[in-house]
Amino acid sequence: MKTDRNISSRLAHLAHWANEPSKPNKPKAPRRSLPWLLLAAVAVMASCAKMGQPDGGWYDETPPVIIKTTPQDKGVNINQKKIAIHFDEYIQIDNPTEKVVVSPPQMEQAEINAAGKKIEIELKDTLKPNTTYTIDFSDAITDNNENNPLGNYTYSFSTGDHIDTLEVAGYVLNAKDLEPIKGILVGLYSNLNDTAFTGEPMLRVSRTDSRGKFIIKGIAPGDYRIYALQDADNNYRFSQKGEQLAFTHDIITPTFKPDIRQDTLWRDTLHIDSIARVPYTHFLPDDITLRAFTETQTDRYLIKSERTEPDHFTFFFSYGDSLLPEVKGLNFDEREAFITEHSEKRDTVTYWLRDTMLVNQDTLRMELKYMATDTLGVLRLQTDTLDMLAKTPYEKRMEQQADRYKEWKKKQDRAKKRGKPYETEMPAAALKPQYMVASEPDPDQNVIITMPAPLAKADTSCIHLYSKHDTLWYRSPYVFRPKQGANRTYELLGEWRPGIEYSLEIDTMAFTDIYGKTSAPYKQGFKVRSEDSYATVLFEVTGMKDTTIVVQLLSSSDEVVKEVSTDNGTAEFFYVKPGTYYARMFIDSNRNGEWDTGLYADDRQAETTYYYPEKLECKEKWDMTLTWNPTSRKPFMQKPLEITKQKPEKEKTIRRRNLERARELGIPYPGK
């Protein structure tokens, strides 16, 4: 039973409503006699002691109402910095630091507090002359009881003799995957130079909501440039490379026109009473789309170094470089001491120790020389002295080895006493490759083998692939090679024929690592799926001929399942398993097969991404041919909601809860 409701008042409300005369457009409640109401009252009061019973009375659906503002809302010639907004009930403000936006932007953050039935605001910056100020509360204001939002409320005043009332609106999306970006700052500049974004604060600002939508209000007539910024240091300008940003060269000229919108009037929660045509002022543009990106971090510095295993150590850099680090041993001889691996972007470098004497050495002291960015942004040679300590000391490793020997010895002694076969010498530790072999692979899926340490030898004569035709097994050709871009990873390519059984058999000692460890035998059978198990999807992308694009087939979690690069506008996906898919494409401007971000200093936008706006239901034996016009829908309308991670915030559920309460009480719900 909720303690903030009065039982008697709820029962009186129900009794009054049950006998209320019928009104136009409102369903009439059945009249009940007074004895029935008394019985109902007893029943409702008794139910308060039972968990899960309806506690009576409607939830309040009415948002708080503004009854007074000081100074007056939309007032002119205002020069005071303290503002009070009074309401008809107790209110609260949800996260004013993020949701409430003051424009022009305030260098010193304004104080905004809820105090009972009013909001108190104190601006800290000096007021600018002849300027319209707006305080946009978005949906931050709610009542205390049911959290009914006031709606998109904006308080405004002017220090001059008139109020600027123009508005512009639009959306900010993540450039890579068209995800709506919530809470990013969007601002206007009347200075149309590119340097304004990095040199001076924004003129008028807003923040995006959960749909990525923004509305900038209180704009004076004129021409503007617009930007979005994840403002990490709150200075309202792009000043840090890690700040997410969006820009466009389009000149924004706010304007308006008279327009008509249709408002639906509801008789109750299920029935429409009428549709009214309501005139309003339509501010333009209202569909600006900004694609935000984060620039690649090009400043290079050493993030960390680690030696998680005694046989190798790794350096992690913030950015790659064509020159790998130079290691000089201070307590060991570094000559011919390492096998070096690096990531594809050369920002992670691993050194495998060849000599077991170095592996057993707990501390490797070294001098590390590498290229690092100085305070002026220039790459210069830097020298560090480092001690690389093994995570597990040598003494501890020897104790662990002794424990393993004791366990092995006990096992062999038990076998000897029972007259069973036993070993006289503890076998050396084996190399344990990781085999990725699916039991029912796709015809375009290869076998992947990953090694725990660099190989000294891979004997392909010990690798055998057999295929079964009718009842007989035959040798099947294959190619064994390193997998591009993946260290210590190999792929086995075969002539994978749909519906055919295969057997992969690998002999003992097929693989030997640099420490002399050899692999154990391995055998795995598998059967390639038949062609009847798949669908084929063909996209004809219009307007993209002679343009290199990468088209991606996506799962229901927005993950890439397959991708095709094409420059003729045709993308075909074979061997698509039955299921629900989505599609995305990006213009591969530099033809490197990867999506690339932008760079503001070079006036380079991120590569443009599009989504196919409908889901794809693929079934066995189906061939789907789809025409895709990437520009037929605005970007903020392209990505299907099912795979959009940033969902629109759910509307308040008061009306639904009232409808459920009416059903529990067995009475009609009149709606409000």
XYZ file of C-alpha atoms in Angstrom:
672
model
C 0.000 0.000 0.000
C 1.543 3.323 -0.980
C 1.789 5.678 1.963
C 1.461 8.896 -0.088
C -2.184 8.319 -1.003
C -5.222 8.827 1.257
C -7.655 5.892 1.107
C -10.723 7.960 1.914
C -10.015 10.490 -0.826
C -9.532 7.727 -3.387
C -12.789 6.042 -2.450
C -14.595 9.370 -2.536
C -13.108 10.016 -5.980
C -14.321 6.638 -7.242
C -17.788 7.157 -5.718
C -18.084 10.624 -7.255
C -16.886 9.407 -10.665
C -19.178 6.334 -10.639
C -22.247 8.600 -10.193
C -21.001 11.471 -12.339
C -23.373 12.594 -15.136
C -22.207 11.652 -18.585
C -20.183 14.219 -20.489
C -19.555 14.653 -24.193
C -16.701 12.493 -25.551
C -16.365 10.651 -22.257
C -17.737 7.140 -21.646
C -20.419 7.124 -19.020
C -19.668 4.973 -15.972
C -22.428 2.646 -14.814
C -24.352 4.082 -11.859
C -23.946 2.206 -8.634
C -26.132 2.410 -5.572
C -24.765 3.721 -2.299
C -24.925 0.301 -0.575
C -22.820 -1.119 -3.388
C -20.280 1.666 -2.885
C -20.123 0.998 0.843
C -19.465 -2.674 0.150
C -16.836 -1.686 -2.406
C -15.236 0.633 0.130
C -14.950 -2.183 2.651
C -13.534 -4.497 -0.010
C -10.937 -1.964 -1.168
C -9.858 -1.138 2.385
C -9.544 -4.867 3.139
C -7.447 -5.390 0.024
C -4.856 -2.899 1.275
C -3.557 -5.558 3.630
C -3.015 -8.015 0.792
C 0.106 -7.957 -1.352
C -0.562 -7.475 -5.040
C -4.081 -6.067 -4.670
C -4.981 -2.749 -6.370
C -4.685 0.093 -3.877
C -7.409 2.269 -5.464
C -7.402 5.690 -7.098
C -5.893 6.855 -10.347
C -2.262 7.690 -10.819
C -1.815 11.345 -11.617
C -1.177 11.933 -15.329
C -1.067 15.718 -15.218
C 2.375 17.339 -15.595
C 3.262 20.262 -13.342
C 1.895 23.635 -14.435
C 3.884 26.894 -14.410
C 1.934 29.573 -12.547
C 4.517 32.372 -12.447
C 8.054 33.257 -13.536
C 10.315 35.982 -12.214
C 11.402 37.775 -14.368
C 8.546 37.186 -16.794
C 9.123 34.480 -19.410
C 10.017 36.062 -22.770
C 10.598 39.367 -21.026
C 12.758 42.080 -22.566
C 15.269 44.549 -21.138
C 16.096 42.069 -18.363
C 19.349 42.583 -16.493
C 19.014 40.336 -13.433
C 20.765 36.977 -13.213
C 18.479 35.304 -10.663
C 15.381 33.591 -12.068
C 12.531 31.772 -10.314
C 9.938 29.531 -11.964
C 6.892 28.682 -9.801
C 4.664 25.602 -10.220
C 1.311 24.397 -8.928
C 2.873 21.342 -7.211
C 6.138 20.043 -5.849
C 8.646 19.360 -8.610
C 12.100 17.913 -9.188
C 14.833 18.329 -11.814
C 16.504 15.280 -13.309
C 20.253 15.724 -13.839
C 20.278 19.480 -14.563
C 24.033 19.485 -15.251
C 23.520 17.402 -18.401
C 19.904 18.014 -19.385
C 19.513 21.766 -18.832
C 21.263 23.907 -21.430
C 21.782 27.660 -21.127
C 22.370 29.610 -24.305
C 24.556 31.568 -25.003
C 26.835 29.010 -23.313
C 28.030 29.908 -19.845
C 31.727 29.678 -19.097
C 30.895 29.439 -15.395
C 28.160 26.906 -14.877
C 24.810 28.284 -13.771
C 23.274 27.133 -10.474
C 19.949 25.375 -11.060
C 18.061 23.921 -8.101
C 14.572 22.622 -7.355
C 13.139 24.067 -4.133
C 9.679 22.778 -3.297
C 7.281 24.199 -5.871
C 9.830 26.317 -7.713
C 13.074 26.224 -9.636
C 15.790 28.736 -8.801
C 18.392 29.654 -11.403
C 21.393 31.889 -10.943
C 23.536 32.793 -13.950
C 27.172 33.374 -13.038
C 28.495 34.930 -16.257
C 28.067 38.616 -17.028
C 24.980 39.170 -19.159
C 25.682 40.250 -22.723
C 23.857 43.328 -24.041
C 21.072 42.967 -26.644
C 21.134 39.185 -26.382
C 18.396 36.577 -26.141
C 19.000 34.022 -23.380
C 17.318 30.628 -23.383
C 17.282 28.011 -20.626
C 16.222 24.752 -22.230
C 15.004 22.226 -19.624
C 14.111 19.523 -22.176
C 12.203 16.890 -20.165
C 14.173 17.401 -16.941
C 11.235 18.896 -14.978
C 8.828 16.349 -13.460
C 6.352 16.305 -10.607
C 7.367 14.726 -7.321
C 4.808 11.920 -7.140
C 4.517 10.216 -10.524
C 7.444 11.800 -12.432
C 5.133 13.300 -15.061
C 7.407 15.397 -17.323
C 6.570 18.988 -18.106
C 7.756 18.441 -21.666
C 10.229 20.381 -23.752
C 10.076 23.609 -21.772
C 12.360 26.539 -22.550
C 12.494 29.736 -20.511
C 13.768 32.792 -22.374
C 14.455 36.476 -21.849
C 16.357 39.247 -23.586
C 18.746 41.886 -22.328
C 17.642 44.014 -25.306
C 14.306 45.326 -26.514
C 13.228 42.189 -28.432
C 13.343 38.370 -28.265
C 14.996 36.323 -31.008
C 12.646 33.418 -31.754
C 14.109 31.502 -34.698
C 14.958 27.808 -34.281
C 16.870 25.087 -36.114
C 16.653 21.360 -35.461
C 18.142 18.095 -36.623
C 19.968 14.943 -35.560
C 23.477 13.871 -34.574
C 24.447 10.329 -35.528
C 27.573 8.270 -35.101
C 29.240 8.398 -38.514
C 30.289 4.738 -38.437
C 26.993 3.029 -37.555
C 24.348 5.809 -37.591
C 23.639 5.333 -33.883
C 21.821 8.338 -32.373
C 24.176 10.147 -29.997
C 22.563 11.256 -26.756
C 23.756 14.318 -24.852
C 26.257 15.676 -27.373
C 26.565 19.458 -27.612
C 25.372 21.152 -30.814
C 26.210 24.785 -31.455
C 26.023 27.618 -33.972
C 28.660 30.135 -35.069
C 27.917 33.388 -36.839
C 31.644 33.475 -37.640
C 31.720 31.333 -40.796
C 35.485 30.707 -40.762
C 36.696 27.154 -40.094
C 38.963 28.463 -37.333
C 35.972 29.571 -35.232
C 35.300 25.995 -34.079
C 38.763 25.709 -32.539
C 39.286 29.330 -31.535
C 36.119 30.626 -29.885
C 33.119 29.325 -27.920
C 29.835 28.504 -29.646
C 27.260 31.263 -29.985
C 24.072 29.282 -29.259
C 23.895 25.694 -28.064
C 21.657 22.711 -27.404
C 22.053 19.057 -26.485
C 20.672 15.978 -28.197
C 18.017 13.755 -26.659
C 17.847 9.950 -26.694
C 16.915 9.997 -30.395
C 19.942 12.135 -31.215
C 17.616 15.086 -31.902
C 18.481 18.687 -31.054
C 16.632 22.012 -31.207
C 18.588 25.264 -30.950
C 16.302 28.134 -29.944
C 16.491 31.895 -29.582
C 18.388 32.453 -32.832
C 18.654 35.869 -34.495
C 18.237 36.157 -38.295
C 21.478 35.552 -40.184
C 23.809 32.914 -41.594
C 25.478 30.299 -39.383
C 27.783 27.290 -39.350
C 26.777 24.339 -37.160
C 28.909 21.822 -35.259
C 28.500 18.989 -32.749
C 31.001 18.389 -29.971
C 31.428 15.986 -27.061
C 32.889 18.819 -25.019
C 35.264 17.143 -22.564
C 36.680 20.336 -21.045
C 33.467 22.443 -21.122
C 34.979 25.311 -23.104
C 32.426 25.063 -25.962
C 35.058 24.676 -28.668
C 37.048 21.846 -30.246
C 40.284 21.821 -28.281
C 41.124 18.147 -27.646
C 41.804 15.419 -30.201
C 39.809 12.904 -28.179
C 36.600 14.940 -28.381
C 33.942 13.510 -30.676
C 32.894 16.082 -33.276
C 30.797 16.694 -36.358
C 30.937 19.503 -38.904
C 29.429 20.513 -42.219
C 30.184 23.242 -44.734
C 26.497 23.930 -45.269
C 25.468 27.462 -44.353
C 22.465 27.414 -42.016
C 19.950 30.219 -42.560
C 17.081 29.948 -40.053
C 13.627 30.786 -41.362
C 9.992 29.880 -40.728
C 6.629 29.444 -42.406
C 3.013 28.992 -41.303
C 1.997 25.350 -41.344
C -0.734 22.930 -40.256
C -0.325 19.829 -38.128
C -2.850 17.172 -37.237
C -3.554 16.600 -33.539
C -5.357 13.424 -32.547
C -7.954 13.782 -29.786
C -8.616 10.519 -27.941
C -12.003 9.575 -26.505
C -10.265 6.974 -24.341
C -7.112 4.869 -24.533
C -8.418 2.861 -27.485
C -10.740 5.134 -29.483
C -10.015 8.303 -31.461
C -12.550 11.074 -30.939
C -11.425 13.413 -33.700
C -8.427 14.738 -35.608
C -7.943 18.490 -35.449
C -5.984 20.630 -37.896
C -3.906 23.014 -35.806
C -1.966 25.949 -37.294
C 1.574 26.494 -36.022
C 4.854 28.194 -36.894
C 7.177 25.766 -38.664
C 10.842 26.661 -38.069
C 13.358 25.600 -40.727
C 15.663 23.825 -41.283
C 14.439 21.017 -39.034
C 16.264 18.019 -40.522
C 19.970 18.906 -40.268
C 22.039 15.720 -40.031
C 25.478 15.760 -38.433
C 27.668 12.640 -38.607
C 29.969 12.600 -35.596
C 33.348 10.887 -35.386
C 36.398 10.739 -33.173
C 39.710 11.471 -34.828
C 42.418 8.841 -34.776
C 44.801 9.442 -31.896
C 48.079 10.226 -33.668
C 50.070 11.373 -30.641
C 52.445 8.508 -29.879
C 53.494 7.547 -26.393
C 54.114 4.370 -24.412
C 50.905 3.362 -22.662
C 52.244 0.394 -20.698
C 54.652 -2.535 -20.760
C 53.978 -5.986 -19.351
C 55.459 -9.461 -19.001
C 52.462 -11.647 -18.155
C 54.358 -14.814 -19.118
C 58.094 -15.333 -18.584
C 58.766 -16.189 -22.238
C 57.701 -12.828 -23.719
C 57.058 -9.159 -22.962
C 54.914 -6.564 -24.733
C 54.900 -2.789 -25.258
C 51.608 -0.973 -25.876
C 51.730 2.380 -27.686
C 48.956 4.886 -28.300
C 49.727 4.880 -32.028
C 51.853 2.898 -34.433
C 55.041 3.897 -36.193
C 56.979 2.556 -39.163
C 60.052 2.206 -36.923
C 59.763 -0.498 -34.282
C 61.302 0.141 -30.840
C 64.963 -0.629 -30.282
C 65.748 -2.786 -27.228
C 69.194 -2.823 -25.608
C 69.785 -5.287 -22.761
C 71.426 -3.892 -19.610
C 71.676 -7.209 -17.754
C 71.525 -9.534 -20.761
C 72.729 -9.713 -24.358
C 69.908 -8.636 -26.660
C 71.638 -9.812 -29.857
C 69.615 -12.627 -31.487
C 67.586 -12.770 -28.287
C 64.109 -12.112 -29.677
C 61.478 -13.042 -32.180
C 59.485 -9.845 -32.690
C 55.765 -9.629 -33.400
C 53.692 -6.523 -33.965
C 50.029 -5.778 -34.485
C 48.697 -4.752 -37.877
C 48.729 -1.081 -36.854
C 52.172 -1.484 -35.230
C 50.948 -0.037 -31.946
C 51.540 -3.268 -29.986
C 54.954 -4.959 -30.125
C 55.761 -8.319 -28.502
C 59.242 -9.794 -27.980
C 59.491 -13.566 -27.593
C 62.648 -14.718 -25.800
C 64.541 -17.358 -27.761
C 66.856 -18.506 -24.951
C 65.344 -20.396 -21.995
C 68.052 -18.834 -19.805
C 66.414 -15.465 -20.404
C 62.981 -16.998 -19.907
C 64.101 -18.145 -16.455
C 65.531 -14.733 -15.584
C 63.024 -12.929 -13.343
C 64.122 -9.368 -14.203
C 65.161 -8.158 -17.621
C 66.591 -4.656 -17.416
C 66.673 -2.842 -20.712
C 66.997 0.467 -22.489
C 64.065 1.150 -24.812
C 64.344 3.654 -27.661
C 61.185 4.588 -29.581
C 59.598 7.472 -31.451
C 57.279 9.574 -29.256
C 55.360 12.813 -29.781
C 56.752 15.817 -27.908
C 54.800 18.807 -26.546
C 54.885 20.447 -29.996
C 53.345 17.403 -31.689
C 56.613 16.339 -33.355
C 57.884 12.733 -33.319
C 61.238 12.538 -31.553
C 63.418 9.689 -30.319
C 62.803 8.923 -26.647
C 64.807 6.638 -24.373
C 63.387 4.863 -21.304
C 64.986 2.438 -18.874
C 62.664 -0.401 -17.923
C 62.690 -3.448 -15.674
C 60.527 -6.230 -17.124
C 59.575 -8.510 -14.226
C 58.055 -11.939 -14.777
C 54.598 -12.127 -13.228
C 55.456 -15.509 -11.671
C 59.010 -15.675 -10.241
C 61.307 -18.507 -11.323
C 61.349 -20.030 -7.823
C 57.557 -20.211 -7.794
C 57.534 -21.797 -11.240
C 59.984 -24.446 -10.064
C 57.749 -25.202 -7.061
C 54.797 -25.625 -9.406
C 56.852 -27.922 -11.634
C 57.855 -29.999 -8.590
C 54.204 -30.315 -7.555
C 53.254 -31.502 -11.041
C 56.077 -34.086 -10.897
C 54.834 -35.390 -7.531
C 51.319 -35.830 -8.898
C 52.650 -37.613 -11.968
C 54.877 -39.876 -9.822
C 51.958 -40.874 -7.583
C 49.870 -41.756 -10.620
C 52.634 -43.909 -12.101
C 53.300 -45.653 -8.762
C 49.607 -46.569 -8.451
C 49.627 -47.940 -11.999
C 52.770 -49.987 -11.249
C 51.251 -51.528 -8.090
C 48.124 -52.554 -10.005
C 50.143 -54.105 -12.793
C 49.005 -51.559 -15.316
C 51.198 -49.804 -17.922
C 53.140 -46.883 -16.497
C 55.725 -44.337 -17.593
C 59.266 -44.245 -16.307
C 59.974 -40.679 -17.376
C 57.721 -37.641 -17.053
C 56.849 -36.434 -20.583
C 57.883 -32.951 -21.608
C 55.207 -30.287 -21.800
C 53.428 -30.454 -25.134
C 52.615 -27.670 -27.561
C 48.856 -27.158 -27.518
C 47.561 -25.507 -30.687
C 43.989 -24.221 -30.709
C 42.027 -25.802 -33.556
C 38.924 -24.017 -34.818
C 37.090 -26.674 -36.815
C 33.303 -26.454 -37.044
C 31.355 -29.710 -37.127
C 29.225 -28.339 -39.993
C 31.247 -25.561 -41.647
C 30.053 -23.371 -44.482
C 31.590 -23.976 -47.934
C 33.483 -20.665 -47.620
C 34.736 -21.327 -44.077
C 38.339 -22.439 -43.517
C 40.071 -24.276 -40.670
C 41.927 -21.904 -38.312
C 44.838 -23.020 -36.108
C 46.368 -20.698 -33.488
C 49.709 -21.412 -31.803
C 50.514 -20.439 -28.202
C 54.119 -19.536 -29.131
C 56.047 -18.829 -32.350
C 56.785 -21.918 -34.433
C 60.224 -23.112 -35.352
C 58.777 -25.692 -37.740
C 55.484 -26.672 -39.356
C 55.754 -30.039 -41.113
C 52.943 -30.102 -43.675
C 53.765 -33.751 -44.508
C 52.195 -34.543 -41.136
C 48.933 -32.820 -42.075
C 46.399 -34.975 -43.916
C 43.001 -34.017 -45.283
C 40.627 -36.695 -46.546
C 37.230 -36.413 -48.236
C 34.579 -39.097 -48.441
C 32.935 -39.910 -51.774
C 30.328 -42.641 -51.714
C 31.864 -45.017 -49.159
C 35.548 -44.412 -49.889
C 37.988 -41.874 -48.434
C 40.368 -39.994 -50.731
C 43.170 -37.547 -50.133
C 41.948 -34.000 -50.572
C 44.217 -31.083 -51.572
C 44.734 -28.199 -49.190
C 46.837 -25.104 -48.608
C 48.364 -24.377 -45.195
C 49.509 -20.783 -44.725
C 49.838 -17.978 -42.141
C 46.665 -15.933 -41.725
C 47.233 -12.353 -42.794
C 47.121 -9.798 -39.969
C 47.058 -12.387 -37.155
C 50.217 -13.424 -35.310
C 50.821 -17.157 -34.756
C 47.600 -17.972 -36.607
C 47.364 -20.254 -39.635
C 44.569 -21.230 -41.980
C 43.999 -24.475 -43.839
C 42.185 -23.917 -47.143
C 40.531 -26.845 -48.866
C 38.196 -27.477 -51.781
C 35.198 -27.494 -49.483
C 32.350 -29.121 -51.396
C 28.794 -28.826 -50.061
C 27.429 -32.055 -48.579
C 30.842 -33.799 -48.467
C 32.405 -35.324 -45.322
C 36.030 -34.509 -44.469
C 38.552 -35.766 -41.968
C 41.479 -33.637 -40.786
C 44.269 -35.768 -39.321
C 47.476 -34.265 -37.929
C 50.362 -36.465 -36.831
C 52.505 -36.131 -33.734
C 55.215 -33.465 -33.981
C 53.563 -31.702 -36.892
C 54.304 -28.398 -35.121
C 57.388 -27.486 -33.101
C 57.743 -24.157 -31.314
C 60.934 -22.205 -30.641
C 61.283 -23.878 -27.201
C 61.234 -27.385 -28.674
C 57.688 -28.235 -27.613
C 55.862 -30.442 -30.119
C 52.195 -30.963 -30.823
C 50.178 -34.096 -30.050
C 48.157 -35.941 -32.729
C 44.810 -34.471 -33.689
C 41.836 -35.815 -35.635
C 38.541 -34.151 -36.426
C 35.776 -35.081 -38.811
C 33.273 -32.612 -40.252
C 30.682 -32.357 -42.992
C 30.236 -29.251 -45.116
C 26.650 -28.050 -45.213
C 24.699 -28.676 -48.412
C 23.793 -25.782 -50.690
C 20.123 -26.345 -49.894
C 20.836 -25.071 -46.357
C 21.505 -21.520 -47.487
C 20.028 -18.410 -49.019
C 21.695 -16.019 -51.464
C 21.317 -12.240 -51.141
C 22.029 -9.878 -54.044
C 22.047 -6.087 -53.665
C 21.869 -3.738 -56.630
C 23.038 -0.445 -55.112
C 21.886 2.486 -57.228
C 24.022 5.536 -57.835
C 27.229 3.798 -56.736
C 28.803 2.600 -59.987
C 32.481 3.490 -60.390
C 32.542 4.051 -56.618
C 34.204 1.567 -54.290
C 31.793 0.524 -51.569
C 31.901 -2.128 -48.871
C 28.541 -3.801 -48.263
C 28.096 -5.695 -45.001
C 25.524 -8.268 -43.972
C 24.732 -7.801 -40.273
C 23.358 -9.986 -37.499
C 20.515 -8.952 -35.199
C 23.131 -7.477 -32.856
C 24.554 -5.200 -35.593
C 27.677 -7.365 -35.965
C 29.253 -8.038 -39.366
C 28.502 -11.567 -40.636
C 29.771 -11.198 -44.207
C 31.091 -8.333 -46.304
C 31.758 -7.671 -49.972
C 33.783 -4.917 -51.631
C 32.557 -3.795 -55.042
C 32.940 -0.931 -57.481
C 30.081 -1.798 -59.840
C 27.194 -1.384 -57.408
C 26.481 -5.128 -57.175
C 27.080 -7.005 -53.915
C 26.285 -10.722 -53.669
C 26.341 -12.828 -50.512
C 26.507 -16.606 -50.862
C 25.963 -19.274 -48.233
C 23.766 -17.154 -45.986
C 22.293 -19.239 -43.180
C 18.540 -18.940 -42.584
C 17.720 -16.126 -40.165
C 17.119 -12.421 -39.768
C 19.754 -10.051 -41.129
C 20.317 -6.370 -41.773
C 22.637 -4.558 -44.182
C 25.045 -1.631 -44.044
C 27.438 -0.105 -46.541
C 30.116 2.572 -46.544
C 31.912 4.419 -49.309
C 35.505 3.176 -49.242
C 37.164 6.401 -50.377
C 40.762 5.186 -50.047
C 39.973 1.584 -51.082
C 41.607 -0.022 -48.058
C 38.591 -2.177 -47.220
C 38.094 -0.499 -43.845
C 35.870 2.307 -42.561
C 38.018 5.370 -41.889
C 37.281 8.230 -39.532
C 37.642 11.933 -40.379
C 40.132 14.666 -39.537
C 38.982 18.240 -38.954
C 42.363 19.886 -39.586
C 42.455 18.289 -43.062
C 38.777 19.090 -43.738
C 38.126 15.370 -44.112
C 34.809 13.822 -43.184
C 34.502 10.236 -42.005
C 33.605 7.779 -44.753
C 29.861 7.864 -45.368
C 27.755 5.005 -44.007
C 24.242 3.934 -45.051
C 21.833 1.313 -43.714
C 19.330 -0.710 -45.659
C 16.183 0.370 -43.790
C 14.413 -3.017 -43.757
C 15.311 -6.330 -42.146
C 16.039 -9.357 -44.322
C 14.325 -12.672 -43.609
C 16.487 -15.328 -45.260
C 15.239 -18.880 -45.746
C 16.725 -22.076 -47.122
C 16.936 -22.285 -50.917
C 15.875 -18.620 -51.283
C 17.548 -16.162 -53.630
C 16.836 -12.529 -52.734
C 17.515 -9.694 -55.168
C 17.085 -6.243 -53.637
C 17.442 -2.744 -55.036
C 19.038 -0.334 -52.599
C 18.981 3.428 -53.037
C 21.135 4.663 -50.124
C 19.939 8.275 -50.380
C 16.205 7.554 -50.606
C 15.792 8.103 -46.858
C 17.358 10.682 -44.604
C 20.218 9.246 -42.531
C 18.344 9.493 -39.218
C 15.533 7.367 -40.704
C 17.717 4.585 -42.114
C 18.920 2.385 -39.284
C 16.223 -0.117 -38.214
C 15.115 0.378 -34.620
C 15.608 -3.336 -33.882
C 19.396 -3.003 -34.121
C 19.643 0.558 -32.799
C 21.371 0.321 -29.411
C 20.512 3.881 -28.315
C 16.765 3.414 -27.961
C 14.398 6.386 -27.579
C 13.568 6.865 -23.913
C 10.295 5.197 -23.039
C 7.352 7.470 -22.490
C 5.886 7.637 -19.016
C 3.712 4.636 -18.205
C 1.097 6.409 -16.061
C -1.686 5.973 -18.599
C -0.917 2.277 -18.973
C -0.834 1.804 -15.204
C -4.208 3.559 -14.853
C -5.720 1.323 -17.512
C -4.436 -1.744 -15.662
C -5.871 -0.389 -12.396
C -9.287 0.085 -14.007
C -9.237 -3.498 -15.192
C -8.301 -4.727 -11.727
C -11.192 -2.781 -10.213
C -13.587 -3.906 -12.949
C -14.557 -0.370 -13.949
C -14.083 1.663 -17.144
C -11.065 3.940 -17.416
C -12.137 7.409 -18.580
C -8.714 8.593 -19.686
C -7.497 12.159 -19.327
